[in-house]
PDB file of C-alpha atoms in Angstrom:
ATOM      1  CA  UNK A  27     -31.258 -20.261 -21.092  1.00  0.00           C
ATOM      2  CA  UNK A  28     -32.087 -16.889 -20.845  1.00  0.00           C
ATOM      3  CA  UNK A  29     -31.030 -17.176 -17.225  1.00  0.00           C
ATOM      4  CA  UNK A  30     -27.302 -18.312 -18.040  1.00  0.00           C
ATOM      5  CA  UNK A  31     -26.471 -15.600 -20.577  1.00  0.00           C
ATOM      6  CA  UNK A  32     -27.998 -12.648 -17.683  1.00  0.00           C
ATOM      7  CA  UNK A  33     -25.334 -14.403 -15.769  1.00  0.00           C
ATOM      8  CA  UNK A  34     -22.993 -14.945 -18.153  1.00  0.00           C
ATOM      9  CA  UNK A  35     -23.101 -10.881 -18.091  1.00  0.00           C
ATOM     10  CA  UNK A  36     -22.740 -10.485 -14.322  1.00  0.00           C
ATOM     11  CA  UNK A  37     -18.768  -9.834 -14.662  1.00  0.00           C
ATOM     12  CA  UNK A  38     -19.101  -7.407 -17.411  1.00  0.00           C
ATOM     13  CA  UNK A  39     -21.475  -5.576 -15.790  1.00  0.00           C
ATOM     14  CA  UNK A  40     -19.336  -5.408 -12.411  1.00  0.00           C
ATOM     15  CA  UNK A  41     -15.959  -4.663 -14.414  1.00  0.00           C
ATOM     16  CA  UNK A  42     -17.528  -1.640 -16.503  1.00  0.00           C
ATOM     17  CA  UNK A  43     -19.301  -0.319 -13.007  1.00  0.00           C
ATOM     18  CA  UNK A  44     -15.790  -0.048 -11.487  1.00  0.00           C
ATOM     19  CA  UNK A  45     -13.553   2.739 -11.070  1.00  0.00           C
ATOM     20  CA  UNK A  46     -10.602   3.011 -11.606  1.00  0.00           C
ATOM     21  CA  UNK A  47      -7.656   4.800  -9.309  1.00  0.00           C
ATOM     22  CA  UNK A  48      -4.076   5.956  -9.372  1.00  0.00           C
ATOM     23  CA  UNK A  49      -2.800   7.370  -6.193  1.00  0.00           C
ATOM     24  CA  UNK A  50       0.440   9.611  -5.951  1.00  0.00           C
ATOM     25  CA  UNK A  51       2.088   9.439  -2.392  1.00  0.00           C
ATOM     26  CA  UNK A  52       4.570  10.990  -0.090  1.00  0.00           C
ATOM     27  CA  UNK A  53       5.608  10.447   3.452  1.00  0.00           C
ATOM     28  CA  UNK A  54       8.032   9.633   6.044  1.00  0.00           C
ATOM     29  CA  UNK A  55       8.835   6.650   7.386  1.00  0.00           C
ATOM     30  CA  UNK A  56      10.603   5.086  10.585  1.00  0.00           C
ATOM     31  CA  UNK A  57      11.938   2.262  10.281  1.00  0.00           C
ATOM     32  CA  UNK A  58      12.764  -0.011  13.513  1.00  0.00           C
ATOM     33  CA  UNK A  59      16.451   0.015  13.689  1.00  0.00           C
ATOM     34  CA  UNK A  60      17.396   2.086  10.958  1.00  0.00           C
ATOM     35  CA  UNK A  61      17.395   6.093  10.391  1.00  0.00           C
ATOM     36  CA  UNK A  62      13.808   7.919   9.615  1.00  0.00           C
ATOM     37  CA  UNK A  63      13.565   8.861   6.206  1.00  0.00           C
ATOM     38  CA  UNK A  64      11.117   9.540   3.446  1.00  0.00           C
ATOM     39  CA  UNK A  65       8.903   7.219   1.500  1.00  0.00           C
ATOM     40  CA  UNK A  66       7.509   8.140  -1.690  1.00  0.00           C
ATOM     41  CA  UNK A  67       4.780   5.787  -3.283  1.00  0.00           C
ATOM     42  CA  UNK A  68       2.475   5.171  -6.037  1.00  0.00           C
ATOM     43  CA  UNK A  69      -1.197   2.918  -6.433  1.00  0.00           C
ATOM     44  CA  UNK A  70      -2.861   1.278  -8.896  1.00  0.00           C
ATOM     45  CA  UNK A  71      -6.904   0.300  -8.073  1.00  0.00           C
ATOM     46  CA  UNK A  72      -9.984  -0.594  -8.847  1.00  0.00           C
ATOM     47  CA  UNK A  73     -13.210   0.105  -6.634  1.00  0.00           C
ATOM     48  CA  UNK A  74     -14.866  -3.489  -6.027  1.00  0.00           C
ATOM     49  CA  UNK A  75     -18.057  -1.813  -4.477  1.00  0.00           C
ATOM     50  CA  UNK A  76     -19.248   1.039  -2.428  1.00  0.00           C
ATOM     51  CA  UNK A  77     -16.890  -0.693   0.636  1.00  0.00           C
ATOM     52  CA  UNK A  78     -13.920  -2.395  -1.233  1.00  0.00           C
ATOM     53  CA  UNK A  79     -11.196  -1.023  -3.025  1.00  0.00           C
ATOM     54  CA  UNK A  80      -8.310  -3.337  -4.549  1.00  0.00           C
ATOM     55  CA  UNK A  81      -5.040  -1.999  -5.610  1.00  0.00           C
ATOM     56  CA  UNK A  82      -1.340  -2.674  -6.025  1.00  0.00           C
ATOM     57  CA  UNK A  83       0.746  -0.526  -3.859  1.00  0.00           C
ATOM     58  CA  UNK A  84       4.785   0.303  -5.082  1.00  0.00           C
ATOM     59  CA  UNK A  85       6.793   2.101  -3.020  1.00  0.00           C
ATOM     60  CA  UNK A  86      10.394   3.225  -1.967  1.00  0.00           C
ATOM     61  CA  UNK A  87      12.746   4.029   0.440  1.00  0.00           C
ATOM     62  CA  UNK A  88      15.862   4.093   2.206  1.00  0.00           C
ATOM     63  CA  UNK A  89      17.347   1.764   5.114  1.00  0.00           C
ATOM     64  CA  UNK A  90      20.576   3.442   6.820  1.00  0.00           C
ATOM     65  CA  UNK A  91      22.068   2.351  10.009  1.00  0.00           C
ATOM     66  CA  UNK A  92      25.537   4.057  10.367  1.00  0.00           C
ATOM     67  CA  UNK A  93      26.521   1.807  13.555  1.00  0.00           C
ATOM     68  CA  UNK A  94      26.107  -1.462  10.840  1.00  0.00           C
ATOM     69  CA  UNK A  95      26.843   0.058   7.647  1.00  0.00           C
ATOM     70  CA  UNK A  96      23.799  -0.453   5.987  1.00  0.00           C
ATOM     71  CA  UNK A  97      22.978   2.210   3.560  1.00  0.00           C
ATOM     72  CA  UNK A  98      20.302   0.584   1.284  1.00  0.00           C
ATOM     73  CA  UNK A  99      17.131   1.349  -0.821  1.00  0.00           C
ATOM     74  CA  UNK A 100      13.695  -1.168  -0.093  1.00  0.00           C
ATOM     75  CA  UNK A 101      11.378  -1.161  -2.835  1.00  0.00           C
ATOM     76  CA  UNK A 102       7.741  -3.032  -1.912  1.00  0.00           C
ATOM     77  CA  UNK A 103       4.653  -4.068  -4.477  1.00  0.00           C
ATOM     78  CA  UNK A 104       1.890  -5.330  -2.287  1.00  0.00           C
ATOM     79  CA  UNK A 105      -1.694  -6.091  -3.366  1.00  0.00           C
ATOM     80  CA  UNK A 106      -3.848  -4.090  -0.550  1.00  0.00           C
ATOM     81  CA  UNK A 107      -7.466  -4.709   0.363  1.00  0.00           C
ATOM     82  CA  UNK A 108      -9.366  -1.689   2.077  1.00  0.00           C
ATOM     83  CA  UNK A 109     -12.306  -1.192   3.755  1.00  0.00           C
ATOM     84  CA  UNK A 110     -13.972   1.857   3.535  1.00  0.00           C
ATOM     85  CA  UNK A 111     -16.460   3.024   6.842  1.00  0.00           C
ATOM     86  CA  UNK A 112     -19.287   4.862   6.391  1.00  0.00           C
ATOM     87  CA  UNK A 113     -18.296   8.532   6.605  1.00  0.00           C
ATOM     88  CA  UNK A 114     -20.259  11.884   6.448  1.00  0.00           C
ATOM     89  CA  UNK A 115     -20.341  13.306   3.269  1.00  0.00           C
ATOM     90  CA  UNK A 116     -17.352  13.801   1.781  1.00  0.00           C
ATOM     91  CA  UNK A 117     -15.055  12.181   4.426  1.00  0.00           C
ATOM     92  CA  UNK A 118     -14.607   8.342   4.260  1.00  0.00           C
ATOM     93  CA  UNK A 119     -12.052   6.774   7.043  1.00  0.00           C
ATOM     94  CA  UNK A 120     -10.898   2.988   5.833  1.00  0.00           C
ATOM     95  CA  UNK A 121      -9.299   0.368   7.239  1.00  0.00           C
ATOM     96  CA  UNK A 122      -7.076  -2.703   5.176  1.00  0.00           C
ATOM     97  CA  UNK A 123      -4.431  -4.836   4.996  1.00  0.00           C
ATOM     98  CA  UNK A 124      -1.477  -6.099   1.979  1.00  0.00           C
ATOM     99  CA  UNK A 125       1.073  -8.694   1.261  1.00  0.00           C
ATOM    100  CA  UNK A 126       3.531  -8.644  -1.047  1.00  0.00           C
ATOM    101  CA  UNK A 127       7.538  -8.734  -1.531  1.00  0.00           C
ATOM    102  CA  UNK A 128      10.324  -6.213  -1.148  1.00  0.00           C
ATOM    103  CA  UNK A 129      13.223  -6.000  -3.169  1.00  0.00           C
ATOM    104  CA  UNK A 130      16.835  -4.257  -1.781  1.00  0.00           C
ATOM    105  CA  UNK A 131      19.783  -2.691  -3.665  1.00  0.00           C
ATOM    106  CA  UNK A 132      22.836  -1.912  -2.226  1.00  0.00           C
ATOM    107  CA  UNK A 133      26.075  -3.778  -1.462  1.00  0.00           C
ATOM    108  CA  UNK A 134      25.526  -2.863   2.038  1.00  0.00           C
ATOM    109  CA  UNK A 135      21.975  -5.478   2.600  1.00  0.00           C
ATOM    110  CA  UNK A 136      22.801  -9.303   2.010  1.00  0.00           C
ATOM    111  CA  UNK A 137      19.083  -9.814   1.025  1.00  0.00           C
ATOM    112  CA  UNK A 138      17.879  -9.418  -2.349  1.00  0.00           C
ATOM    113  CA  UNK A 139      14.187  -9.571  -1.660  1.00  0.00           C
ATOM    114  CA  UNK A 140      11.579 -10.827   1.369  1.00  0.00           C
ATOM    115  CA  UNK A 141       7.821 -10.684   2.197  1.00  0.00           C
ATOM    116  CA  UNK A 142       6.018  -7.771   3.219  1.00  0.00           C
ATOM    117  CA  UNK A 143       2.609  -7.466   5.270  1.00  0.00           C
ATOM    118  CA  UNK A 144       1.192  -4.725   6.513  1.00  0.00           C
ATOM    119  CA  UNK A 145      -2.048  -3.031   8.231  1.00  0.00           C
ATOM    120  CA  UNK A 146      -3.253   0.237   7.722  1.00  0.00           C
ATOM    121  CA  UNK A 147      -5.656   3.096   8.869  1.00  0.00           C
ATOM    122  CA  UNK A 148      -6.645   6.534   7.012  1.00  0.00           C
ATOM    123  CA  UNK A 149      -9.054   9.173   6.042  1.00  0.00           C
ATOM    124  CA  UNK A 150      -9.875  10.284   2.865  1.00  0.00           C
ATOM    125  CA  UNK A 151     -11.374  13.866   1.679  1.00  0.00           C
ATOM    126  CA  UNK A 152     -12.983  13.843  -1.624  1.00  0.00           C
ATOM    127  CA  UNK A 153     -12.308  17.027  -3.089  1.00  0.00           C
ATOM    128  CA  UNK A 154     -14.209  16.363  -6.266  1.00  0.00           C
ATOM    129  CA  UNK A 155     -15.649  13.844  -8.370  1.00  0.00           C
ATOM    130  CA  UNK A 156     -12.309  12.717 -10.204  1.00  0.00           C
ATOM    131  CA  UNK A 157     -10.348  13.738  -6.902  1.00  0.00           C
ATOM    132  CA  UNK A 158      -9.682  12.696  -3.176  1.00  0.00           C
ATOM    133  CA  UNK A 159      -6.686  13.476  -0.449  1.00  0.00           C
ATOM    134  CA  UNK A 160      -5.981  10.793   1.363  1.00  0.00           C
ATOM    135  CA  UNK A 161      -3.830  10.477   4.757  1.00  0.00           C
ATOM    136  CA  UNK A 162      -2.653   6.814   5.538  1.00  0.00           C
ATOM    137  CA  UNK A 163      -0.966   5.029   8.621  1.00  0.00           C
ATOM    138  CA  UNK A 164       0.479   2.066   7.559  1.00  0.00           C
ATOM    139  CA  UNK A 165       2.018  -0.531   9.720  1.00  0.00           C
ATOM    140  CA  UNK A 166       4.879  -2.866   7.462  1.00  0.00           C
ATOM    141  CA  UNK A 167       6.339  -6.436   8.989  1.00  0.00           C
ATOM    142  CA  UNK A 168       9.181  -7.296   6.400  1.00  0.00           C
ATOM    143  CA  UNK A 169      10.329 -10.688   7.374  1.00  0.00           C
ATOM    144  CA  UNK A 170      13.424 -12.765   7.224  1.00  0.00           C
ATOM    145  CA  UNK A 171      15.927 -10.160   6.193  1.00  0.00           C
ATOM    146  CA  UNK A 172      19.740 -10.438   5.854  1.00  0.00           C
ATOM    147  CA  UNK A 173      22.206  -7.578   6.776  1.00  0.00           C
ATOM    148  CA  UNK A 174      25.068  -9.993   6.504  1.00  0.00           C
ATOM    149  CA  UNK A 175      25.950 -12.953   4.339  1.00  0.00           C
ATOM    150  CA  UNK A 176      24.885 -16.037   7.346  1.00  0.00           C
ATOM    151  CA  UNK A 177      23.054 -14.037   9.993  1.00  0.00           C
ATOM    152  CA  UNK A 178      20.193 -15.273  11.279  1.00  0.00           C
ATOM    153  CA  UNK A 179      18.215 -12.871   9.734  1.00  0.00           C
ATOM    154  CA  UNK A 180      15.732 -10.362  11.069  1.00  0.00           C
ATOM    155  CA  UNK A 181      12.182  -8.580  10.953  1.00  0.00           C
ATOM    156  CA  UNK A 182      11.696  -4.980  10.260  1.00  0.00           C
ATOM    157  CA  UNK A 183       8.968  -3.195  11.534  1.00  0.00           C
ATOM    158  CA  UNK A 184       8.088   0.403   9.932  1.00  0.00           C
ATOM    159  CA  UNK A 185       5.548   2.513  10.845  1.00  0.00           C
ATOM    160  CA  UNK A 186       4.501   4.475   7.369  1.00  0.00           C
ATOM    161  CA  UNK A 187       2.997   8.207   7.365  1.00  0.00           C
ATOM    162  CA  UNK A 188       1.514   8.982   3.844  1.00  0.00           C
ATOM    163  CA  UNK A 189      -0.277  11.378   2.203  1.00  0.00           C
ATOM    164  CA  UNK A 190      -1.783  10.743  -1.534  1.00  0.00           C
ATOM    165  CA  UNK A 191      -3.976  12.596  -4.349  1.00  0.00           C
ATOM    166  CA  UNK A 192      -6.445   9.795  -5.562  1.00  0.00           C
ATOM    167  CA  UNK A 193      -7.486  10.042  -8.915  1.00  0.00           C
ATOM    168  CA  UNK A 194     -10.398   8.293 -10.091  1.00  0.00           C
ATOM    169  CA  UNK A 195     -11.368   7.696 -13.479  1.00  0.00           C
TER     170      UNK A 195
END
């Protein structure tokens, strides 16, 4: 019995162990077929272990293509998995991947929303205890999107450069 309830605690255990992180991001972006622009962005996480980190990534920006007419804002929430190398002291490159959805506004975009993956590849500095700078290249397949009412639809590519203040609590 007594070996059920020290399991029974596991979960507890791993939850109060955990930190917690919100991450405040800006960048540009360049996405294929439409104008570069900026990307601002914001994360929600947890640190699973020493390695893992698991967090919900939001984040926004524009899609203009004066030859089509699209002038358009993309929204994204993905849940992103990262993997963090071993670094020296404090500088920790990582490695991850998301899914998630994007959602568009604009009269200009026929979609309303469509799946998002992407990979990614960064360093972080930790500045302090409670603080870490973090520089991301992120990789984004949004698939199945409609300019027009009945085309056949297309995939955007977008390579992401970000930069983000992690804090950690």
């Amino acid at each position: 019995m007594k070996t059920l309830t020290s399991l029974a605690l596991l979960p507890l255990m791993a939850a109060a162990a955990s930190a917690y992180t919100l991450d405040v991001a800006i960048g540009a972006s360049s996405p294929s077929g439409y104008d570069s622009n900026s990307i601002v962005g914001l994360g929600f996480g947890t640190q699973l272990n020493n390695d893992f980190h698991l967090g919900l990534n939001l984040n926004s920006k524009k899609l203009v293509n004066s030859l089509n007419g699209v002038d358009a804002s993309a929204r994204a929430a993905t849940i992103d998995l990262t993997y963090e190398l071993n670094g020296n002291g404090g500088i920790r490159p990582f490695i991850g991947a998301g899914v998630g959805n994007v959602w568009f506004s604009g009269a200009s975009m026929a979609s309303k929303n469509a799946l998002i993956t992407n990979l990614f590849v960064g360093i972080s500095f930790r500045v302090s205890d409670t603080v870490d700078i973090v520089f991301t290249e992120r990789n984004s397949e949004t698939y199945n999107v409609h300019e027009i009412l009945g085309d056949a639809g297309k995939s955007i590519n977008s390579w992401d450069s970000q930069l983000a203040v992690r804090f950690k609590f």
